Coordinates of C-alpha atoms and ligand atoms in Angstrom, one line a residue:
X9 CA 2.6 -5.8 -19.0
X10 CA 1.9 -5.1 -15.3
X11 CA 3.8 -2.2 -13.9
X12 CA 5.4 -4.8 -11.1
X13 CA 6.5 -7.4 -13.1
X14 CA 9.7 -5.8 -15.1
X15 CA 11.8 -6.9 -12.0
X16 CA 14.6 -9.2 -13.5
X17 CA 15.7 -11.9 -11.9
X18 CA 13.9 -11.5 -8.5
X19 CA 11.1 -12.7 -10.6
X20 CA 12.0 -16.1 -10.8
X21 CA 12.7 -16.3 -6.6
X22 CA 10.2 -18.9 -4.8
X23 CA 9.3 -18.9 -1.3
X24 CA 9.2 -22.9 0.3
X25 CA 7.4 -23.2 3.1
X26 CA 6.3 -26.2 5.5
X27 CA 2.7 -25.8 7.3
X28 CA 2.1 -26.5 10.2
X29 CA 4.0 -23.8 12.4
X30 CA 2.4 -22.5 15.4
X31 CA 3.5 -18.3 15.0
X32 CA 4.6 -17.6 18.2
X33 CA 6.8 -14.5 19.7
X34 CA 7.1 -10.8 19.4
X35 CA 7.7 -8.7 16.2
X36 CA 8.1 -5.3 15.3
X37 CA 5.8 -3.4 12.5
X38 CA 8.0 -1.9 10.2
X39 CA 7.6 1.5 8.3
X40 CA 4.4 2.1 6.1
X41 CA 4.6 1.8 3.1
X42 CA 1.9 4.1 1.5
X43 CA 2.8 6.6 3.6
X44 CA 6.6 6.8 2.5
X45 CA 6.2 7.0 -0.5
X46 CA 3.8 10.1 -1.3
X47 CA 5.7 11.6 1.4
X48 CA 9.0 10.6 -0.5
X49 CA 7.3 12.6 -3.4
X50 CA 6.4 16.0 -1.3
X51 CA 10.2 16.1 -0.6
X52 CA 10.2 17.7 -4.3
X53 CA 8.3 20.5 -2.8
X54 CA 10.9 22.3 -0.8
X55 CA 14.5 22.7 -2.4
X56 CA 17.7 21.3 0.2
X57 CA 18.1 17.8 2.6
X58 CA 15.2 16.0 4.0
X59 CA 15.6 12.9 6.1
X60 CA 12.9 10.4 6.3
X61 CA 12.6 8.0 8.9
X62 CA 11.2 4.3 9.9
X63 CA 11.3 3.2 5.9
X64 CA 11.1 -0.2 4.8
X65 CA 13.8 -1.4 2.7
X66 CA 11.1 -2.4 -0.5
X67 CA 10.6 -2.7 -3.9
X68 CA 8.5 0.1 -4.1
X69 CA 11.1 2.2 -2.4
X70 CA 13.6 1.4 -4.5
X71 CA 11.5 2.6 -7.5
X72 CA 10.6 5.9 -6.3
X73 CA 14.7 6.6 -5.3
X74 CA 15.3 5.8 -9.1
X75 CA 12.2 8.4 -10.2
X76 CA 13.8 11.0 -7.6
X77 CA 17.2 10.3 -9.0
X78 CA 15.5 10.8 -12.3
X79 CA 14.6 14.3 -11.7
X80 CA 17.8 15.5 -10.0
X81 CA 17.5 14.5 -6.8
X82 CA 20.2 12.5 -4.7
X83 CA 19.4 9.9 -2.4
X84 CA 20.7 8.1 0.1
X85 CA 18.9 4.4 1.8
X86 CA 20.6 3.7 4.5
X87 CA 18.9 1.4 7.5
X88 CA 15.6 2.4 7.4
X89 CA 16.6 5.7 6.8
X90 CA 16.1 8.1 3.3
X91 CA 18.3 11.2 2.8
X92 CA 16.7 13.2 -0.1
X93 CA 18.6 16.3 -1.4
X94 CA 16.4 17.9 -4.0
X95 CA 18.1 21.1 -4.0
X96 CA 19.6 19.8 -7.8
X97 CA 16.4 18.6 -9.3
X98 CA 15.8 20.4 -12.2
X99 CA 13.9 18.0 -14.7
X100 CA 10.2 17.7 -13.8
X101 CA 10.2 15.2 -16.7
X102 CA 9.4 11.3 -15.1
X103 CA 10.8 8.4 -17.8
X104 CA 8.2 6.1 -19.1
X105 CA 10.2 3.1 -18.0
X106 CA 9.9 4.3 -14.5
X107 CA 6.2 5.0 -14.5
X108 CA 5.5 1.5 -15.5
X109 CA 7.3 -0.3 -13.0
X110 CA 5.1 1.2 -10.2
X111 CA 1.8 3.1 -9.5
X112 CA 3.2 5.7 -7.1
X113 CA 5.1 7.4 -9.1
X114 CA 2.0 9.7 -10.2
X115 CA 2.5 11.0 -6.7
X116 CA 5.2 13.3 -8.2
X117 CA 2.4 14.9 -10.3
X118 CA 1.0 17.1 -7.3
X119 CA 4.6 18.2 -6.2
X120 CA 6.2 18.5 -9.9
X121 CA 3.7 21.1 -10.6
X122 CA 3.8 23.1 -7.4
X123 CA 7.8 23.5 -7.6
X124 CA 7.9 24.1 -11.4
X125 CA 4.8 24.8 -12.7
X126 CA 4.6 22.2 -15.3
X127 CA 5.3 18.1 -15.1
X128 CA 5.9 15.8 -17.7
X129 CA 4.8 11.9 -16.8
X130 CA 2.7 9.2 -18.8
X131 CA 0.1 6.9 -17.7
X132 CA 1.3 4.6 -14.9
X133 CA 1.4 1.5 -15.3
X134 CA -2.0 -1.6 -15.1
X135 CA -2.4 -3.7 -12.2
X136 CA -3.5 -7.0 -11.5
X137 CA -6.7 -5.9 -8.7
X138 CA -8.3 -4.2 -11.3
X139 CA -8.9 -0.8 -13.4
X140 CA -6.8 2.0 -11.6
X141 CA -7.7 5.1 -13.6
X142 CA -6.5 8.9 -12.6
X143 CA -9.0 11.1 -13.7
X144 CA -9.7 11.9 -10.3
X145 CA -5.9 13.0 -9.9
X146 CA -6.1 15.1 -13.7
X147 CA -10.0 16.9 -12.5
X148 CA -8.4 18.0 -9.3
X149 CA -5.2 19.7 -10.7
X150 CA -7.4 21.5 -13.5
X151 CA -9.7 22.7 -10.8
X152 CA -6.4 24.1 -9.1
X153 CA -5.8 25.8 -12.8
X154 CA -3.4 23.4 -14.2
X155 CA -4.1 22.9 -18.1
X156 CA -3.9 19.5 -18.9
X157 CA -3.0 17.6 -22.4
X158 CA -2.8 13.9 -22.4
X159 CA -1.7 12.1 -26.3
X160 CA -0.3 8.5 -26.2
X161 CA -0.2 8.1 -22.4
X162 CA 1.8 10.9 -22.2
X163 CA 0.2 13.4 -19.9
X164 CA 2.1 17.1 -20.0
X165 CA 0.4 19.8 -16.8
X166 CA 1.1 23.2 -16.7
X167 CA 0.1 26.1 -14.6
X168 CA 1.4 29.5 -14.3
X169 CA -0.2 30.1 -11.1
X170 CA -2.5 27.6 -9.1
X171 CA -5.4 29.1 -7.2
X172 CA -7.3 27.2 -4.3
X173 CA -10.8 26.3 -4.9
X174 CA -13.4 23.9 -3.6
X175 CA -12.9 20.4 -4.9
X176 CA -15.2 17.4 -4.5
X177 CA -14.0 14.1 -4.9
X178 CA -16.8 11.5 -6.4
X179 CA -15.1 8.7 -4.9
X180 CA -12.9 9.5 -1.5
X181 CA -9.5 8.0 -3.7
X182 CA -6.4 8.0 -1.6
X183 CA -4.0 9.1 -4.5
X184 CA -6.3 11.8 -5.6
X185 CA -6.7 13.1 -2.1
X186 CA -2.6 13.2 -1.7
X187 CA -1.7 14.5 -5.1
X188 CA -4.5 17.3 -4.9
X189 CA -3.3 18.5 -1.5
X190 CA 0.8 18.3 -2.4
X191 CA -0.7 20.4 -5.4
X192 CA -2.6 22.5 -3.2
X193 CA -0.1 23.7 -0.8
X194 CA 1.5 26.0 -3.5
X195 CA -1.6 27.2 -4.9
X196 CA -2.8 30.9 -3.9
X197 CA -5.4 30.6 -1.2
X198 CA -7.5 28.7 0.0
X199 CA -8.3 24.4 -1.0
X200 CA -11.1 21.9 0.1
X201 CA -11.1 18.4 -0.8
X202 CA -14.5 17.3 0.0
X203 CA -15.3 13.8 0.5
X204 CA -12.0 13.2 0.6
X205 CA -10.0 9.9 1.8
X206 CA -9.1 9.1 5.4
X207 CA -6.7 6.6 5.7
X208 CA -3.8 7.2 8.6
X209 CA -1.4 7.5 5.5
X210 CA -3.5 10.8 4.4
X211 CA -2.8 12.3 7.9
X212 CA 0.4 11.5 8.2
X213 CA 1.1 13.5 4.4
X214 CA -1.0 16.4 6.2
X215 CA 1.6 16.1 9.4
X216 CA 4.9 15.6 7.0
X217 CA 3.7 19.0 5.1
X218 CA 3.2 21.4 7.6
X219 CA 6.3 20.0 9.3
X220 CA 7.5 21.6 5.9
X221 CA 5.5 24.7 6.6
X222 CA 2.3 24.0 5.0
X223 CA -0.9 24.9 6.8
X224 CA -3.0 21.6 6.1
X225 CA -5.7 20.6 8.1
X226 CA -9.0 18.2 8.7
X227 CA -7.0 14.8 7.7
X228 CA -8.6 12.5 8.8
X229 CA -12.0 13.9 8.4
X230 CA -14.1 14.0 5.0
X231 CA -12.9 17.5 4.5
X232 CA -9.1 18.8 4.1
X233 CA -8.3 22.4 4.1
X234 CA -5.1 23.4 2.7
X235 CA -4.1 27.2 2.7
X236 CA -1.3 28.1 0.1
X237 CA 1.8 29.1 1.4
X238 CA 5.2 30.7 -0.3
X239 CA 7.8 29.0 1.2
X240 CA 8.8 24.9 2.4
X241 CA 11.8 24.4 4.2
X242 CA 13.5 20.7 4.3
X243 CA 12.6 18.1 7.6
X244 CA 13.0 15.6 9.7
X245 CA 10.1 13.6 9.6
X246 CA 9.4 9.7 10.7
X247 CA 6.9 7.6 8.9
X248 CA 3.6 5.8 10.9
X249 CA 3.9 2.1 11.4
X250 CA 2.5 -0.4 8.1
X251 CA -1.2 -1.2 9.6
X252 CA -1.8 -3.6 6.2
X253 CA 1.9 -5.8 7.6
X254 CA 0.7 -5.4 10.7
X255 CA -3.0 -6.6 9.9
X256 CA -1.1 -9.3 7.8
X257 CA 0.5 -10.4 11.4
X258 CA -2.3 -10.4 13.0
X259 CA -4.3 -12.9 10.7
X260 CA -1.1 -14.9 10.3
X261 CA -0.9 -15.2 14.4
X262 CA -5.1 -16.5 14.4
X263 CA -4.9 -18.8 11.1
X264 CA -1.9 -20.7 12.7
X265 CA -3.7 -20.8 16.2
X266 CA -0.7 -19.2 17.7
X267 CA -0.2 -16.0 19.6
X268 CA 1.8 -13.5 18.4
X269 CA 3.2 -9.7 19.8
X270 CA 3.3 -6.8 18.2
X271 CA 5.2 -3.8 18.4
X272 CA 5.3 -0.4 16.9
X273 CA 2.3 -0.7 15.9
X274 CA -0.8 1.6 16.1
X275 CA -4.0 -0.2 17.1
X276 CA -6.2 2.6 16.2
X277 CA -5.4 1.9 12.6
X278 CA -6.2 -1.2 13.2
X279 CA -9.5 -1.2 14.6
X280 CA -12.1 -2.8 11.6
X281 CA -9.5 -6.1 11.9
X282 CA -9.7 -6.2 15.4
X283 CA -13.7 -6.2 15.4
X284 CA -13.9 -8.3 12.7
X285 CA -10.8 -11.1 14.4
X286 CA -12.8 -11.0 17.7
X287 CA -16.3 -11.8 16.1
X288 CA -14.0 -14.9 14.9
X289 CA -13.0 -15.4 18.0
X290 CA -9.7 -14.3 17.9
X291 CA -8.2 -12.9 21.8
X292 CA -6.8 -9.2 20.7
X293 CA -5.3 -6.5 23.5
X294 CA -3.8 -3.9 23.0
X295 CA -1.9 -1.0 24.7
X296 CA 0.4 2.2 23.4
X297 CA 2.0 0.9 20.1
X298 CA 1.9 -3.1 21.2
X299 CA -0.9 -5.7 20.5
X300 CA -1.1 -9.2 21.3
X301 CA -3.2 -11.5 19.3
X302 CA -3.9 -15.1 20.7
X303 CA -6.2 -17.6 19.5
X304 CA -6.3 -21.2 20.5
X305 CA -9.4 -23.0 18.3
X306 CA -10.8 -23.1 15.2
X307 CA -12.3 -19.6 13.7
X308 CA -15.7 -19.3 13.6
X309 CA -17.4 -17.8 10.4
X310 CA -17.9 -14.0 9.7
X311 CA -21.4 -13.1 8.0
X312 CA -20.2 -10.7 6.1
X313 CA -17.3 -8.4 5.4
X314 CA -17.3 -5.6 3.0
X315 CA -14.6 -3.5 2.1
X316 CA -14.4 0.1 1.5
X317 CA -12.3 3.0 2.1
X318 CA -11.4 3.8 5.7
X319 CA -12.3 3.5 8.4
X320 CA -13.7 0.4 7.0
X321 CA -12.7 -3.3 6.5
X322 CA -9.6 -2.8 4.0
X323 CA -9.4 -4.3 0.7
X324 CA -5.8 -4.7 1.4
X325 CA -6.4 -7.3 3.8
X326 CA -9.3 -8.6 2.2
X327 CA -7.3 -11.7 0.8
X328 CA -5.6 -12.3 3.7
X329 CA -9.1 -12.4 5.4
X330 CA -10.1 -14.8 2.7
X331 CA -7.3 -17.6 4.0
X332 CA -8.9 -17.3 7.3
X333 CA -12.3 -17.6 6.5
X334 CA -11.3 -20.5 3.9
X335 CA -10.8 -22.9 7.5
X336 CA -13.4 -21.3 9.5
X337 CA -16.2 -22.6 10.6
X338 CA -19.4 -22.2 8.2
X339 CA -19.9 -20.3 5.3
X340 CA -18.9 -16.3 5.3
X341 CA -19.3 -13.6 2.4
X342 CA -16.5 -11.3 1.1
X343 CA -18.0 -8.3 -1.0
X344 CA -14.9 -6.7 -2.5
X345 CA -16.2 -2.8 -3.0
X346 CA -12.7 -1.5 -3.5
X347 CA -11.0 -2.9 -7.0
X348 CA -13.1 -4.7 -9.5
X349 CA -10.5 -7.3 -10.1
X350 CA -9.2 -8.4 -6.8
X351 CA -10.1 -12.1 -6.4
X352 CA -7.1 -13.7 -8.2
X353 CA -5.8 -15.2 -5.5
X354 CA -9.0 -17.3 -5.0
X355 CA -8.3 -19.5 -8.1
X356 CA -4.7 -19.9 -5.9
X357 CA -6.1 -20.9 -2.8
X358 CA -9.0 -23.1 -4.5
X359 CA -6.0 -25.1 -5.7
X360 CA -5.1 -25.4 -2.1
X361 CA -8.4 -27.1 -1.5
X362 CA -10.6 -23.8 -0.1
X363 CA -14.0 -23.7 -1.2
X364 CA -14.9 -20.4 -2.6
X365 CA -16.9 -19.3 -5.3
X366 CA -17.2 -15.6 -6.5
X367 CA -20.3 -14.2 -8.0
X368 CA -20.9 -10.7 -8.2
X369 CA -18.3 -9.3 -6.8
X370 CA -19.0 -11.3 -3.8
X371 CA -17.3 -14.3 -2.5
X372 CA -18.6 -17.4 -0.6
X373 CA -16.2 -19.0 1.2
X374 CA -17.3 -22.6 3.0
X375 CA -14.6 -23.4 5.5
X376 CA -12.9 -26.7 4.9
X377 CA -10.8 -28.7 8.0
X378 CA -7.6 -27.8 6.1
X379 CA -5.3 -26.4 3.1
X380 CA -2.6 -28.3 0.8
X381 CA 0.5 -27.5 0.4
X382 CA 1.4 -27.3 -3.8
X383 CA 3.2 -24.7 -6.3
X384 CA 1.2 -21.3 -6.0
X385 CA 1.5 -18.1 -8.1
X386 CA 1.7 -14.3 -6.3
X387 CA -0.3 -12.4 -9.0
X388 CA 0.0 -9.2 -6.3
X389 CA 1.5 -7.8 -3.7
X390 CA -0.9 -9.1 -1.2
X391 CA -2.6 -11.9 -2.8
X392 CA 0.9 -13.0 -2.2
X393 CA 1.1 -12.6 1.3
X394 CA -2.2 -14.4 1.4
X395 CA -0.5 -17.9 0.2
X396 CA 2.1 -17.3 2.6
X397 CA -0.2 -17.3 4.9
X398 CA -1.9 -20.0 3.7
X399 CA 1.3 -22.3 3.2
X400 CA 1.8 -21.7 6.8
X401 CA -1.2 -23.7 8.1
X402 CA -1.2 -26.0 4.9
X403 CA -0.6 -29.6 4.8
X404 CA 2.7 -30.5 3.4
X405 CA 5.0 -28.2 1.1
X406 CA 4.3 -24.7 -0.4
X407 CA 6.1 -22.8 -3.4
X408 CA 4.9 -19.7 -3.9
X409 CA 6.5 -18.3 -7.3
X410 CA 6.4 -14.7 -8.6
X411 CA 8.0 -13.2 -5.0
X412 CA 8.9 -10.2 -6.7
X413 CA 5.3 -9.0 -5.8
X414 CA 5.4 -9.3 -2.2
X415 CA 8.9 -8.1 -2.0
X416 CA 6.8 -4.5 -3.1
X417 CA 5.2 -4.1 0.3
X418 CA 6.9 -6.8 2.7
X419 CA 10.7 -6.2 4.5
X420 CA 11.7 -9.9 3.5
X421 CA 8.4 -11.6 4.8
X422 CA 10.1 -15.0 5.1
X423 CA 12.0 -13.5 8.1
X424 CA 9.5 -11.8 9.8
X425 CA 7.4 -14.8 9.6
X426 CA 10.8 -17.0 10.2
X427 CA 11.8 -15.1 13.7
X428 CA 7.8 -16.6 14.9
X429 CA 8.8 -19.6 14.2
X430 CA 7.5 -21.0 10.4
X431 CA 9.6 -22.8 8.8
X432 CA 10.0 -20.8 5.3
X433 CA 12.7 -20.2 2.6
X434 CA 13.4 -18.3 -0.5
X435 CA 15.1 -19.8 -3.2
X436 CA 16.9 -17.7 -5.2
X437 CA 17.3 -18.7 -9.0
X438 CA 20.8 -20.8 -9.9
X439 CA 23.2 -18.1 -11.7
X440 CA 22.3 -17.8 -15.1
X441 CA 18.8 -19.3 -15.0
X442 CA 16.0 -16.7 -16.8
Ligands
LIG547 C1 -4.0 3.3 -2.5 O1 -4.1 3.1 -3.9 C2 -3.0 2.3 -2.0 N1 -1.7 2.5 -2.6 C3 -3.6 0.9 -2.3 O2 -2.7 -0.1 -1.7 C4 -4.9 0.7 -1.7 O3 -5.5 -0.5 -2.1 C5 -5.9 1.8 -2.2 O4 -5.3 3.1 -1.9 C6 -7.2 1.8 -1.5 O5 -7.1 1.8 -0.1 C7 -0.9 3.4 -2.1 O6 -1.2 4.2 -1.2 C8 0.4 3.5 -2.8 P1 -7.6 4.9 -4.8 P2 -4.8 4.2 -4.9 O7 -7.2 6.0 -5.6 O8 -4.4 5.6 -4.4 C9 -10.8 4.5 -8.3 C10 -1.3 -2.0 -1.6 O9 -1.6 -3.2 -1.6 N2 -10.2 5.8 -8.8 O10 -8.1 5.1 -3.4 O11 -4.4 3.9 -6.3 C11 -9.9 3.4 -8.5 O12 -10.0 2.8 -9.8 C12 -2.0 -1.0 -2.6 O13 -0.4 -1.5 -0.9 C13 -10.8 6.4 -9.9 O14 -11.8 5.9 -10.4 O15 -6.3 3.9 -4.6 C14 -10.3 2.4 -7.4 O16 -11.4 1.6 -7.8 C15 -2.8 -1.7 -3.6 N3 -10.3 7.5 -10.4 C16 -10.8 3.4 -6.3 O17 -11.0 4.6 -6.9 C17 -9.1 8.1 -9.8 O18 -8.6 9.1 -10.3 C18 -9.8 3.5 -5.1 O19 -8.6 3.9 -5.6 C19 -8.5 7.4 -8.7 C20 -9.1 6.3 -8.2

């Protein structure tokens, strides 16, 4: 079973939506998702009330407020704000049930251990873009001096004392980078992830620690240094801006020839989209935490994008991409580097009438004049927010089922695309229905 799909009746809510909606207006980027929520996690790290600020109001946040809750923690979601009081938690024990309704909850590992010297967790849960192993996560904390036993899924670490050390990372993976450095910061001495990942969401970890009194540097960069330290105090701390919504905007705004504004947003973040929506012939500006996108014809085609860990193209826009390039002009290649199984939604928007074929991890994608509206299925969080896209500019009616997915990383995405003018419900299931 896929950790995201244990979600009730949400399951069964559909999103109806009429193409043929020009986007227009201005919109603000809410709060990053994968930055909350390892940053959620470090609040483990230093006993008393932390406040988090600019959080989105998702899934995903729910979840890791239930795992927090789990361990002893209160918590408090109110209006984009989290109040975390971990000065109770007491149980570094995380229930199966919770690790398989979502991936990030193996972001407690790293903190678990430096508060308590030992964690209790299992596996987490599969997921639909492909394998998602954490041996990466397990090799870094042993380095660190954590002794690890894994039987069943059920994966105990303990560590009287953790001592820095150099640690090199065979593939720059963003949870290994985040759980090694939360880990890091209450070992003795001196830690340096090498070839570690850059993505904003890594720097703005680094940022939320030493706002806690850690002394983390080089996010950013393929090196992080992390010196040990005694003592965390409890913060204040405001997440970056989602760059992935914001991307999702962005490609919405050129796909439905509109132009779009938006705000509280960082365009550094965003800068492989922009070069890659300008070679497409996309209009992008930009100026401190606002960009306007504007395009007024048909996209052209884009050679070839590959994706890859930052500061390349990312794979979490890669589908999104794909609806674009599906009513471009001429045939462009997608190599998906990223996750081995990340093409389902191209069976989805083939049934839309896109021409794509996948071969080698590659895919082909012929533009075609334009897209059908039928009944689609979300099988992830942004393969979903793909078909919304492509119900927008679709001819006719779209129903995308399985909402529950997007609902993970998107604040209500039929408002946000709603206030720019598409014309998009949700239906919710009649009382009773299963
Ligand atoms: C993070 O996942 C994001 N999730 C993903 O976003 C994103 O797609 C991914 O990074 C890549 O950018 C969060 O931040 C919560 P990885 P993560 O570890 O940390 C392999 C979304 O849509 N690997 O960088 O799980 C792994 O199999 C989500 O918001 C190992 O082999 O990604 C994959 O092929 C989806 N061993 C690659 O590395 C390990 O121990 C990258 O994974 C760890 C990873």
């Amino acid at each position: 079973m896929w950790a995201s799909d244990n979600v009730g009746g949400e399951a069964l809510e559909k999103l109806v939506i009429e193409g043929g909606a020009v986007l227009k207006g201005t919109v603000r980027v809410h709060g990053a998702k994968n930055a909350a929520l390892p940053i959620l996690a470090a609040t483990v790290m230093a006993e008393g009330v932390h406040t988090i600020e600019n959080v989105p109001p998702l899934l995903d946040i729910k979840v890791m407020a239930d795992i927090l809750r789990s361990i002893g923690c209160t918590v408090d979601i109110r209006e984009g704000r989290v109040t975390v009081d971990t000065s109770r938690a007491d149980t570094p024990h995380i229930p199966e049930e919770l690790m398989q309704r979502m991936r990030s909850s193996i972001f407690l590992m790293g903190p678990l251990l430096a508060r308590f010297g030992r964690v209790e967790l299992y596996q987490p849960g599969g997921c639909a873009i492909g394998e998602r192993k954490i041996d990466l996560h397990l090799k870094g904390l042993e380095l660190l001096g954590a002794r690890i036993e894994q039987t069943q899924g059920r994966i105990v670490c303990r560590a009287e004392r953790l001592v820095g050390t150099d640690i090199f990372l065979g593939i720059p993976s963003v949870g290994a980078t985040e759980n090694i450095m939360m880990a890091a910061v209450g070992a003795e001495g001196v830690t340096r992830i090498i070839n570690a990942a850059r993505e904003p969401e890594i720097q703005d970890l680094q940022n939320f620690l030493n706002r806690m009194g850690a002394r983390v540097s080089g996010a950013g960069t393929d090196t992080i240094t992390i010196q040990g330290v005694r003592e965390l105090r409890p913060c204040t701390y405001r997440v970056i801006p989602d760059r992935i919504v914001a991307g999702t905007l962005m490609i919405a705004a050129a796909v439905t020839r509109g132009e779009v504004t938006l705000e509280d947003v960082c365009p550094d973040h965003l800068t492989a989209l922009t070069h890659v929506l300008r070679q497409a012939g996309v209009q992008i500006t930009s100026g401190d935490a606002i960009m306007n996108v504007r395009c007024s014809r048909r996209p052209g085609m884009i050679e070839r994008i590959v994706t890859a860990p930052y500061p390349s193209f990312p794979t979490d826009l890669q589908a999104q991409m794909m609806v674009l390039l599906s009513l471009a002009d001429g045939l462009s290649i997608v190599k998906e580097t990223v996750f081995d199984g990340r093409f389902k939604h191209v069976h989805e928007l083939t049934r839309m009438g896109a021409d794509i074929r996948v071969d080698c991890g590659s895919a082909f994608i012929r533009g075609v004049p334009r897209l059908y509206g039928t009944t689609v299925e979300a099988t992830d969080l942004r393969a979903g927010a793909a078909l919304v896209i492509a119900g927008l500019v679709a001819q006719g009616t779209t129903i995308v089922e399985k909402v529950h997915h997007i609902d993970r990383g998107y604040d209500r995405i039929e408002d946000m695309f709603g206030r720019l003018g598409a014309r998009i419900e949700r239906l919710e299931p009649a009382p009773g229905a299963t």
